[in-house]
Amino acid sequence: MSELAGGQPVPVFNCVVHLAPPLADGTVVARVANLAGIEGRGRSQREALAQAVAAFKATVSRYHAAGEPIPWLDHPAPLNPGESQRLIAVHL
């Protein structure tokens, strides 16, 4: 956790994203590898990553606010052919 200026702890979570090359129609898919069922799609890598991270943050925030354990994947999904991995720190 990091802290705000007032000393309040800010939870930080690692979002592991696998970014695929553009599909035939130009769509880019970014899938979260360490939390099931989350992905973003867009016309660019930036747009796909922004959607994936926003969905990740919303999902993790719900679990965190409810005091429930986050269902992390013990073994994140492997890279598919042509995918690259991004590691993104997400502050709630």
CSV table of C-alpha atoms in Angstrom, one decimal:
chain,number,residue,atom,x,y,z
A,1,MET,CA,0.0,0.0,0.0
A,2,SER,CA,1.1,3.6,-0.5
A,3,GLU,CA,-0.2,6.6,1.4
A,4,LEU,CA,-2.0,9.8,0.5
A,5,ALA,CA,-0.6,13.1,1.8
A,6,GLY,CA,-3.0,12.8,4.9
A,7,GLY,CA,-1.4,9.4,5.8
A,8,GLN,CA,-4.4,7.3,4.6
A,9,PRO,CA,-3.3,4.0,3.1
A,10,VAL,CA,-4.1,3.5,-0.6
A,11,PRO,CA,-4.5,-0.1,-1.7
A,12,VAL,CA,-2.4,-1.0,-4.8
A,13,PHE,CA,-3.0,-4.1,-6.9
A,14,ASN,CA,-1.0,-5.6,-9.8
A,15,CYS,CA,-3.0,-6.0,-13.0
A,16,VAL,CA,-1.4,-8.5,-15.4
A,17,VAL,CA,-2.6,-7.8,-18.9
A,18,HIS,CA,-2.0,-9.9,-22.0
A,19,LEU,CA,-2.2,-7.7,-25.1
A,20,ALA,CA,-3.0,-9.4,-28.4
A,21,PRO,CA,-2.0,-8.2,-31.9
A,22,PRO,CA,-4.9,-6.5,-33.8
A,23,LEU,CA,-7.6,-8.8,-35.1
A,24,ALA,CA,-8.5,-8.7,-38.8
A,25,ASP,CA,-11.0,-5.9,-38.2
A,26,GLY,CA,-8.4,-3.8,-36.3
A,27,THR,CA,-9.7,-4.5,-32.8
A,28,VAL,CA,-7.1,-4.9,-30.1
A,29,VAL,CA,-7.9,-7.2,-27.2
A,30,ALA,CA,-6.4,-6.8,-23.7
A,31,ARG,CA,-7.2,-9.6,-21.3
A,32,VAL,CA,-6.5,-9.6,-17.6
A,33,ALA,CA,-4.5,-12.7,-16.8
A,34,ASN,CA,-4.6,-12.7,-13.0
A,35,LEU,CA,-8.4,-12.2,-12.5
A,36,ALA,CA,-10.8,-14.3,-14.6
A,37,GLY,CA,-13.3,-12.9,-17.1
A,38,ILE,CA,-12.0,-9.3,-17.6
A,39,GLU,CA,-10.9,-7.9,-20.9
A,40,GLY,CA,-10.9,-4.7,-22.8
A,41,ARG,CA,-11.3,-4.1,-26.5
A,42,GLY,CA,-10.5,-1.0,-28.6
A,43,ARG,CA,-9.2,0.4,-31.8
A,44,SER,CA,-5.8,0.9,-30.3
A,45,GLN,CA,-3.6,-0.7,-27.6
A,46,ARG,CA,-4.2,2.3,-25.4
A,47,GLU,CA,-8.0,2.1,-25.7
A,48,ALA,CA,-8.0,-1.7,-25.0
A,49,LEU,CA,-5.7,-1.3,-22.0
A,50,ALA,CA,-7.8,1.5,-20.6
A,51,GLN,CA,-10.9,-0.6,-20.7
A,52,ALA,CA,-9.3,-3.6,-19.2
A,53,VAL,CA,-7.7,-1.6,-16.3
A,54,ALA,CA,-11.0,0.2,-15.6
A,55,ALA,CA,-12.9,-3.1,-15.5
A,56,PHE,CA,-10.1,-4.6,-13.2
A,57,LYS,CA,-10.3,-1.6,-10.9
A,58,ALA,CA,-14.1,-1.8,-10.7
A,59,THR,CA,-14.0,-5.5,-9.9
A,60,VAL,CA,-11.2,-5.3,-7.3
A,61,SER,CA,-12.9,-2.2,-5.7
A,62,ARG,CA,-16.1,-4.2,-5.2
A,63,TYR,CA,-14.4,-7.1,-3.5
A,64,HIS,CA,-12.2,-4.8,-1.4
A,65,ALA,CA,-15.2,-2.6,-0.3
A,66,ALA,CA,-17.2,-5.7,0.7
A,67,GLY,CA,-14.2,-7.1,2.6
A,68,GLU,CA,-14.3,-10.2,0.4
A,69,PRO,CA,-11.3,-12.1,-0.8
A,70,ILE,CA,-10.3,-11.3,-4.3
A,71,PRO,CA,-10.3,-14.4,-6.5
A,72,TRP,CA,-6.8,-14.1,-7.9
A,73,LEU,CA,-5.8,-16.8,-10.3
A,74,ASP,CA,-3.0,-18.8,-8.7
A,75,HIS,CA,-1.5,-19.4,-12.1
A,76,PRO,CA,-2.2,-16.5,-14.4
A,77,ALA,CA,-3.3,-17.4,-17.9
A,78,PRO,CA,-0.4,-18.1,-20.2
A,79,LEU,CA,0.4,-15.9,-23.1
A,80,ASN,CA,-1.2,-16.9,-26.4
A,81,PRO,CA,1.0,-16.7,-29.6
A,82,GLY,CA,1.7,-13.1,-30.5
A,83,GLU,CA,0.6,-11.6,-27.2
A,84,SER,CA,2.7,-9.3,-25.1
A,85,GLN,CA,2.4,-8.8,-21.3
A,86,ARG,CA,1.9,-5.6,-19.4
A,87,LEU,CA,2.2,-5.2,-15.7
A,88,ILE,CA,0.1,-2.3,-14.4
A,89,ALA,CA,-0.1,-1.0,-10.8
A,90,VAL,CA,-3.7,0.0,-10.0
A,91,HIS,CA,-4.4,2.3,-7.1
A,92,LEU,CA,-8.0,2.2,-5.7
